Amino acid sequence: MQEQENLIEGLKRGDPKALESLFSVYKDKVYNTALGYLQNVQDAEELTQDVFIEVFNSAGKFKGTSALSTWIYRITINKSLDKIKYQKRKKRFAVFTSIFSSGKGETDIDTPDRFHPGIEAEMKESSKLLFKALDKLPEKQRSAFILAKLESLGNKEISEVLNCSVSAVESLLVRAKQNLVKELSSKYDELH
Amino acid sequence: MVQNKNKDKWIEEVLNSADKIRKVEASPFIYPKILHRLKTGRSSNMIPVRRAALGFITIILLAVINLLVIFNSGTGNSTEKTSVTKTLSSTQFIPSQYNPYLEILNNN
């Protein structure tokens, strides 16, 4: 707790050493959560940068009512969901942007290939299907599932991150699983 | 029955694949990039203002074109309808006003 306060104080002062300590403690949590949402190394790395810059710049706004890790998880989730929305918008307006792009060689129509480095080769196909189904879940269900399954957080921690009760998290996880089963069931019928 | 069993097994396998995803270490090169971005003050990947403005102008332009087309086609139709009605009434071909039984009665 004291360590957390020291870190925050250091960040508020703009101390780069505090940022370095924060980065060494939370980098993997942020990176893996981002990977769970984006399934792309480059995007997850960029998002990790965005999260730490945001934490550094808005350390003054952190009131200390929640754990530092909860606050960092919240920023990561919000930024990941924003990035997904941005990518979807970009895809939707790809035709327009290609018309209006000034010919600087930007390829806005390109969407990044999905690749999660934590997935083993033999599980690649199953994981790909799972992530596709996950994309179709409502945001809160998706977040609860990612935090529970990929980040191995307990229901209490998830409830703090998602700012809801523990029973609400349980319900979110049940509904997430039901929706995933429904989605995968139709995928099975499509494939077989 | 067998088909359903296979389906359930397949779904369970796909769902369980989440448990087998291992955690990965973040690249050590991210930190120098963060420092560089903090020094240069580069913002995150947001939509450029110019592009947003272009999008907004496109939407307005499309809305105006749509409205023009709707209003023009609306007036065109009514003129057409009026001329058709006029032609019909002059030739007494309005079905609602044409009653052959009444005509027979009148003639008698």
CSV table of C-alpha atoms in Angstrom, one decimal:
chain,number,residue,atom,x,y,z
A,1,MET,CA,0.0,0.0,0.0
A,2,GLN,CA,2.8,2.4,0.9
A,3,GLU,CA,4.7,1.3,-2.2
A,4,GLN,CA,1.6,2.2,-4.2
A,5,GLU,CA,1.3,5.6,-2.6
A,6,ASN,CA,5.0,6.3,-3.3
A,7,LEU,CA,4.5,5.3,-6.9
A,8,ILE,CA,1.5,7.6,-7.3
A,9,GLU,CA,3.3,10.5,-5.6
A,10,GLY,CA,6.3,10.0,-7.9
A,11,LEU,CA,4.0,10.0,-10.9
A,12,LYS,CA,2.3,13.1,-9.8
A,13,ARG,CA,5.7,14.8,-9.5
A,14,GLY,CA,6.5,13.6,-13.1
A,15,ASP,CA,9.3,11.4,-11.9
A,16,PRO,CA,10.5,9.1,-14.7
A,17,LYS,CA,11.8,6.6,-12.1
A,18,ALA,CA,8.3,6.1,-10.8
A,19,LEU,CA,7.1,5.5,-14.3
A,20,GLU,CA,9.8,2.9,-14.8
A,21,SER,CA,8.9,1.1,-11.6
A,22,LEU,CA,5.2,1.2,-12.5
A,23,PHE,CA,6.0,-0.2,-15.9
A,24,SER,CA,8.1,-3.1,-14.6
A,25,VAL,CA,5.2,-4.1,-12.2
A,26,TYR,CA,2.2,-3.7,-14.5
A,27,LYS,CA,3.6,-4.1,-18.1
A,28,ASP,CA,2.7,-7.7,-18.4
A,29,LYS,CA,-0.8,-7.3,-17.0
A,30,VAL,CA,-1.6,-4.4,-19.4
A,31,TYR,CA,0.0,-6.1,-22.4
A,32,ASN,CA,-1.8,-9.4,-21.8
A,33,THR,CA,-5.2,-7.7,-21.3
A,34,ALA,CA,-4.7,-5.7,-24.4
A,35,LEU,CA,-3.7,-8.9,-26.3
A,36,GLY,CA,-6.9,-10.5,-25.1
A,37,TYR,CA,-9.0,-7.8,-26.6
A,38,LEU,CA,-7.0,-7.0,-29.8
A,39,GLN,CA,-5.1,-10.3,-30.5
A,40,ASN,CA,-2.4,-8.4,-32.3
A,41,VAL,CA,1.1,-7.8,-31.0
A,42,GLN,CA,1.6,-4.5,-32.6
A,43,ASP,CA,-1.7,-3.1,-31.5
A,44,ALA,CA,-1.2,-4.5,-28.0
A,45,GLU,CA,2.2,-2.9,-27.7
A,46,GLU,CA,0.9,0.5,-28.9
A,47,LEU,CA,-2.0,0.2,-26.5
A,48,THR,CA,0.4,-0.6,-23.6
A,49,GLN,CA,2.3,2.6,-24.5
A,50,ASP,CA,-1.0,4.6,-24.5
A,51,VAL,CA,-2.0,3.2,-21.1
A,52,PHE,CA,1.2,4.1,-19.4
A,53,ILE,CA,1.2,7.5,-21.0
A,54,GLU,CA,-2.3,8.0,-19.7
A,55,VAL,CA,-1.4,6.8,-16.2
A,56,PHE,CA,1.6,9.1,-16.2
A,57,ASN,CA,-0.3,12.1,-17.4
A,58,SER,CA,-3.4,11.6,-15.3
A,59,ALA,CA,-1.9,10.4,-12.0
A,60,GLY,CA,-3.2,13.6,-10.4
A,61,LYS,CA,-6.8,12.3,-11.1
A,62,PHE,CA,-6.2,9.1,-9.2
A,63,LYS,CA,-8.0,9.5,-5.9
A,64,GLY,CA,-6.8,6.3,-4.3
A,65,THR,CA,-10.3,4.9,-3.6
A,66,SER,CA,-9.4,1.8,-5.6
A,67,ALA,CA,-6.2,-0.2,-6.0
A,68,LEU,CA,-3.7,1.1,-8.5
A,69,SER,CA,-4.0,-2.2,-10.5
A,70,THR,CA,-7.8,-1.7,-10.7
A,71,TRP,CA,-7.4,1.8,-12.1
A,72,ILE,CA,-4.8,0.6,-14.6
A,73,TYR,CA,-7.0,-2.3,-15.7
A,74,ARG,CA,-9.9,0.1,-16.2
A,75,ILE,CA,-7.8,2.3,-18.4
A,76,THR,CA,-6.6,-0.7,-20.4
A,77,ILE,CA,-10.1,-2.0,-20.9
A,78,ASN,CA,-11.5,1.4,-21.9
A,79,LYS,CA,-8.6,2.0,-24.3
A,80,SER,CA,-8.9,-1.5,-25.8
A,81,LEU,CA,-12.6,-1.1,-26.4
A,82,ASP,CA,-12.0,2.3,-27.9
A,83,LYS,CA,-9.4,0.9,-30.2
A,84,ILE,CA,-11.7,-1.9,-31.3
A,85,LYS,CA,-14.5,0.6,-32.1
A,86,TYR,CA,-11.9,2.7,-33.9
A,87,GLN,CA,-10.8,-0.3,-36.0
A,88,LYS,CA,-14.5,-1.2,-36.8
A,89,ARG,CA,-15.2,2.4,-37.8
A,90,LYS,CA,-12.0,2.5,-39.9
A,91,LYS,CA,-13.1,-0.7,-41.7
A,92,ARG,CA,-16.7,0.6,-42.3
A,93,PHE,CA,-15.4,3.9,-43.8
A,94,ALA,CA,-12.5,2.2,-45.6
A,95,VAL,CA,-14.0,3.1,-49.0
A,96,PHE,CA,-14.5,6.7,-48.0
A,97,THR,CA,-11.0,7.1,-46.5
A,98,SER,CA,-9.4,5.5,-49.6
A,99,ILE,CA,-11.2,8.1,-51.7
A,100,PHE,CA,-10.2,11.0,-49.5
A,101,SER,CA,-6.6,9.9,-48.5
A,102,SER,CA,-4.0,12.2,-49.9
A,103,GLY,CA,-2.0,9.4,-51.5
A,104,LYS,CA,0.7,9.3,-48.8
A,105,GLY,CA,0.8,5.6,-49.2
A,106,GLU,CA,-1.5,5.0,-46.2
A,107,THR,CA,-3.4,1.7,-46.5
A,108,ASP,CA,-6.4,2.4,-44.3
A,109,ILE,CA,-8.3,-0.6,-45.7
A,110,ASP,CA,-5.7,-2.9,-44.2
A,111,THR,CA,-6.9,-4.5,-41.0
A,112,PRO,CA,-4.2,-6.2,-38.8
A,113,ASP,CA,-3.9,-9.9,-38.8
A,114,ARG,CA,-4.9,-11.5,-35.6
A,115,PHE,CA,-2.2,-13.3,-33.8
A,116,HIS,CA,-1.9,-14.0,-30.0
A,117,PRO,CA,1.6,-15.1,-29.2
A,118,GLY,CA,0.4,-17.0,-26.1
A,119,ILE,CA,-1.6,-19.4,-28.2
A,120,GLU,CA,0.1,-22.7,-29.0
A,121,ALA,CA,0.0,-24.0,-32.6
A,122,GLU,CA,-2.4,-26.9,-32.0
A,123,MET,CA,-4.9,-24.5,-30.3
A,124,LYS,CA,-4.7,-21.8,-33.0
A,125,GLU,CA,-7.9,-22.8,-34.8
A,126,SER,CA,-10.0,-23.3,-31.6
A,127,SER,CA,-8.7,-20.0,-30.2
A,128,LYS,CA,-9.4,-18.2,-33.4
A,129,LEU,CA,-13.0,-19.4,-33.3
A,130,LEU,CA,-13.3,-18.4,-29.6
A,131,PHE,CA,-12.0,-14.9,-30.2
A,132,LYS,CA,-14.4,-14.5,-33.1
A,133,ALA,CA,-17.3,-15.5,-30.9
A,134,LEU,CA,-15.9,-13.2,-28.1
A,135,ASP,CA,-16.0,-10.3,-30.5
A,136,LYS,CA,-19.8,-10.7,-30.7
A,137,LEU,CA,-20.4,-10.5,-26.9
A,138,PRO,CA,-21.6,-7.3,-25.3
A,139,GLU,CA,-18.7,-5.2,-23.9
A,140,LYS,CA,-19.2,-6.0,-20.2
A,141,GLN,CA,-19.6,-9.8,-20.8
A,142,ARG,CA,-16.5,-9.8,-23.0
A,143,SER,CA,-14.5,-7.9,-20.3
A,144,ALA,CA,-15.6,-10.2,-17.6
A,145,PHE,CA,-14.7,-13.3,-19.6
A,146,ILE,CA,-11.2,-11.9,-20.6
A,147,LEU,CA,-10.4,-10.9,-17.0
A,148,ALA,CA,-11.5,-14.2,-15.7
A,149,LYS,CA,-10.1,-16.6,-18.3
A,150,LEU,CA,-7.1,-14.8,-19.7
A,151,GLU,CA,-6.0,-12.7,-16.7
A,152,SER,CA,-7.2,-15.2,-14.1
A,153,LEU,CA,-8.7,-12.5,-11.9
A,154,GLY,CA,-11.1,-13.5,-9.2
A,155,ASN,CA,-14.8,-12.4,-9.2
A,156,LYS,CA,-14.1,-9.8,-6.5
A,157,GLU,CA,-11.2,-8.2,-8.5
A,158,ILE,CA,-13.3,-8.2,-11.7
A,159,SER,CA,-16.2,-6.6,-9.9
A,160,GLU,CA,-13.8,-3.8,-8.8
A,161,VAL,CA,-12.5,-3.3,-12.3
A,162,LEU,CA,-15.9,-3.3,-13.9
A,163,ASN,CA,-17.4,-1.3,-11.1
A,164,CYS,CA,-20.2,-3.7,-10.3
A,165,SER,CA,-21.2,-6.3,-7.6
A,166,VAL,CA,-19.7,-9.7,-7.4
A,167,SER,CA,-23.1,-11.3,-8.1
A,168,ALA,CA,-23.3,-9.1,-11.3
A,169,VAL,CA,-19.9,-10.5,-12.4
A,170,GLU,CA,-21.2,-14.0,-11.8
A,171,SER,CA,-24.2,-13.3,-13.9
A,172,LEU,CA,-22.0,-11.6,-16.6
A,173,LEU,CA,-19.8,-14.8,-16.8
A,174,VAL,CA,-22.8,-17.1,-17.0
A,175,ARG,CA,-24.4,-15.0,-19.8
A,176,ALA,CA,-21.1,-14.7,-21.6
A,177,LYS,CA,-20.7,-18.5,-21.6
A,178,GLN,CA,-24.3,-19.0,-22.8
A,179,ASN,CA,-23.8,-16.5,-25.6
A,180,LEU,CA,-20.5,-18.1,-26.6
A,181,VAL,CA,-22.1,-21.5,-26.7
A,182,LYS,CA,-25.0,-20.1,-28.8
A,183,GLU,CA,-22.5,-18.5,-31.2
A,184,LEU,CA,-20.2,-21.5,-31.4
A,185,SER,CA,-23.2,-23.8,-32.0
A,186,SER,CA,-24.2,-21.9,-35.1
A,187,LYS,CA,-20.6,-21.8,-36.2
A,188,TYR,CA,-20.5,-25.7,-35.8
A,189,ASP,CA,-23.6,-26.0,-38.0
A,190,GLU,CA,-22.0,-23.7,-40.6
A,191,LEU,CA,-18.8,-25.7,-40.6
A,192,HIS,CA,-20.2,-29.3,-40.5
B,1,MET,CA,-27.8,-37.9,-30.9
B,2,VAL,CA,-24.1,-38.6,-32.0
B,3,GLN,CA,-24.2,-35.4,-33.9
B,4,ASN,CA,-25.2,-33.5,-30.8
B,5,LYS,CA,-22.6,-35.2,-28.7
B,6,ASN,CA,-19.9,-34.2,-31.2
B,7,LYS,CA,-21.2,-30.7,-31.3
B,8,ASP,CA,-21.1,-30.3,-27.5
B,9,LYS,CA,-17.6,-31.8,-27.4
B,10,TRP,CA,-16.5,-29.4,-30.1
B,11,ILE,CA,-18.0,-26.3,-28.3
B,12,GLU,CA,-16.4,-27.4,-25.0
B,13,GLU,CA,-13.0,-27.8,-26.7
B,14,VAL,CA,-13.2,-24.3,-28.2
B,15,LEU,CA,-14.3,-22.8,-24.9
B,16,ASN,CA,-11.5,-24.6,-23.0
B,17,SER,CA,-8.9,-23.3,-25.4
B,18,ALA,CA,-9.1,-20.0,-23.4
B,19,ASP,CA,-7.6,-21.9,-20.4
B,20,LYS,CA,-4.6,-22.9,-22.5
B,21,ILE,CA,-3.6,-19.4,-23.6
B,22,ARG,CA,-0.4,-18.6,-21.7
B,23,LYS,CA,0.7,-15.2,-20.6
B,24,VAL,CA,3.4,-13.5,-22.6
B,25,GLU,CA,6.0,-11.0,-21.5
B,26,ALA,CA,5.7,-7.5,-22.9
B,27,SER,CA,8.6,-6.4,-25.0
B,28,PRO,CA,11.3,-4.4,-23.2
B,29,PHE,CA,11.3,-2.0,-26.1
B,30,ILE,CA,8.0,-0.6,-25.1
B,31,TYR,CA,9.4,1.5,-22.3
B,32,PRO,CA,11.9,3.5,-24.4
B,33,LYS,CA,9.0,4.1,-26.8
B,34,ILE,CA,6.8,5.5,-24.0
B,35,LEU,CA,9.6,7.8,-22.9
B,36,HIS,CA,10.1,9.0,-26.5
B,37,ARG,CA,6.4,9.7,-26.9
B,38,LEU,CA,6.3,11.5,-23.6
B,39,LYS,CA,9.2,13.7,-24.7
B,40,THR,CA,7.8,14.4,-28.2
B,41,GLY,CA,4.3,14.7,-26.9
B,42,ARG,CA,2.8,12.5,-29.6
B,43,SER,CA,-0.8,11.7,-28.9
B,44,SER,CA,-2.4,8.3,-29.2
B,45,ASN,CA,-3.9,6.9,-32.4
B,46,MET,CA,-7.0,9.1,-32.8
B,47,ILE,CA,-8.9,10.1,-35.9
B,48,PRO,CA,-7.2,13.2,-37.4
B,49,VAL,CA,-9.3,16.4,-37.3
B,50,ARG,CA,-9.0,16.8,-41.1
B,51,ARG,CA,-10.4,13.3,-41.7
B,52,ALA,CA,-13.2,13.8,-39.2
B,53,ALA,CA,-14.1,17.1,-40.9
B,54,LEU,CA,-14.1,15.4,-44.3
B,55,GLY,CA,-16.4,12.7,-43.0
B,56,PHE,CA,-18.8,15.3,-41.6
B,57,ILE,CA,-18.8,17.3,-44.8
B,58,THR,CA,-19.5,14.0,-46.8
B,59,ILE,CA,-22.5,13.2,-44.6
B,60,ILE,CA,-23.9,16.7,-44.9
B,61,LEU,CA,-23.4,16.6,-48.7
B,62,LEU,CA,-25.1,13.2,-49.0
B,63,ALA,CA,-28.0,14.5,-46.9
B,64,VAL,CA,-28.4,17.6,-49.1
B,65,ILE,CA,-28.3,15.5,-52.3
B,66,ASN,CA,-30.9,13.1,-50.8
B,67,LEU,CA,-33.2,16.0,-49.8
B,68,LEU,CA,-32.9,17.6,-53.2
B,69,VAL,CA,-33.7,14.3,-54.9
B,70,ILE,CA,-36.7,13.7,-52.6
B,71,PHE,CA,-38.1,17.2,-53.1
B,72,ASN,CA,-37.6,17.1,-56.9
B,73,SER,CA,-39.1,13.7,-57.4
B,74,GLY,CA,-42.0,14.7,-55.1
B,75,THR,CA,-42.9,17.8,-57.2
B,76,GLY,CA,-42.4,15.8,-60.4
B,77,ASN,CA,-44.8,13.1,-59.3
B,78,SER,CA,-47.6,15.5,-58.3
B,79,THR,CA,-47.3,17.3,-61.7
B,80,GLU,CA,-47.5,14.0,-63.4
B,81,LYS,CA,-50.5,13.0,-61.3
B,82,THR,CA,-52.3,16.2,-62.0
B,83,SER,CA,-51.8,15.9,-65.7
B,84,VAL,CA,-53.0,12.3,-65.6
B,85,THR,CA,-56.1,13.3,-63.5
B,86,LYS,CA,-56.8,16.1,-66.0
B,87,THR,CA,-56.6,13.8,-68.9
B,88,LEU,CA,-58.8,11.2,-67.2
B,89,SER,CA,-61.5,13.8,-66.2
B,90,SER,CA,-61.5,15.3,-69.6
B,91,THR,CA,-62.1,11.9,-71.2
B,92,GLN,CA,-64.4,10.9,-68.3
B,93,PHE,CA,-62.3,7.9,-67.6
B,94,ILE,CA,-62.3,8.2,-63.8
B,95,PRO,CA,-63.3,4.8,-62.5
B,96,SER,CA,-64.8,6.1,-59.3
B,97,GLN,CA,-67.1,8.4,-61.2
B,98,TYR,CA,-68.0,6.0,-64.0
B,99,ASN,CA,-71.0,4.0,-63.2
B,100,PRO,CA,-72.4,2.0,-66.1
B,101,TYR,CA,-75.6,1.1,-64.3
B,102,LEU,CA,-76.4,4.7,-63.6
B,103,GLU,CA,-75.7,5.5,-67.3
B,104,ILE,CA,-78.2,2.9,-68.4
B,105,LEU,CA,-80.8,4.2,-66.0
B,106,ASN,CA,-80.3,7.8,-67.2
B,107,ASN,CA,-80.6,6.7,-70.8
B,108,ASN,CA,-83.9,5.0,-70.0
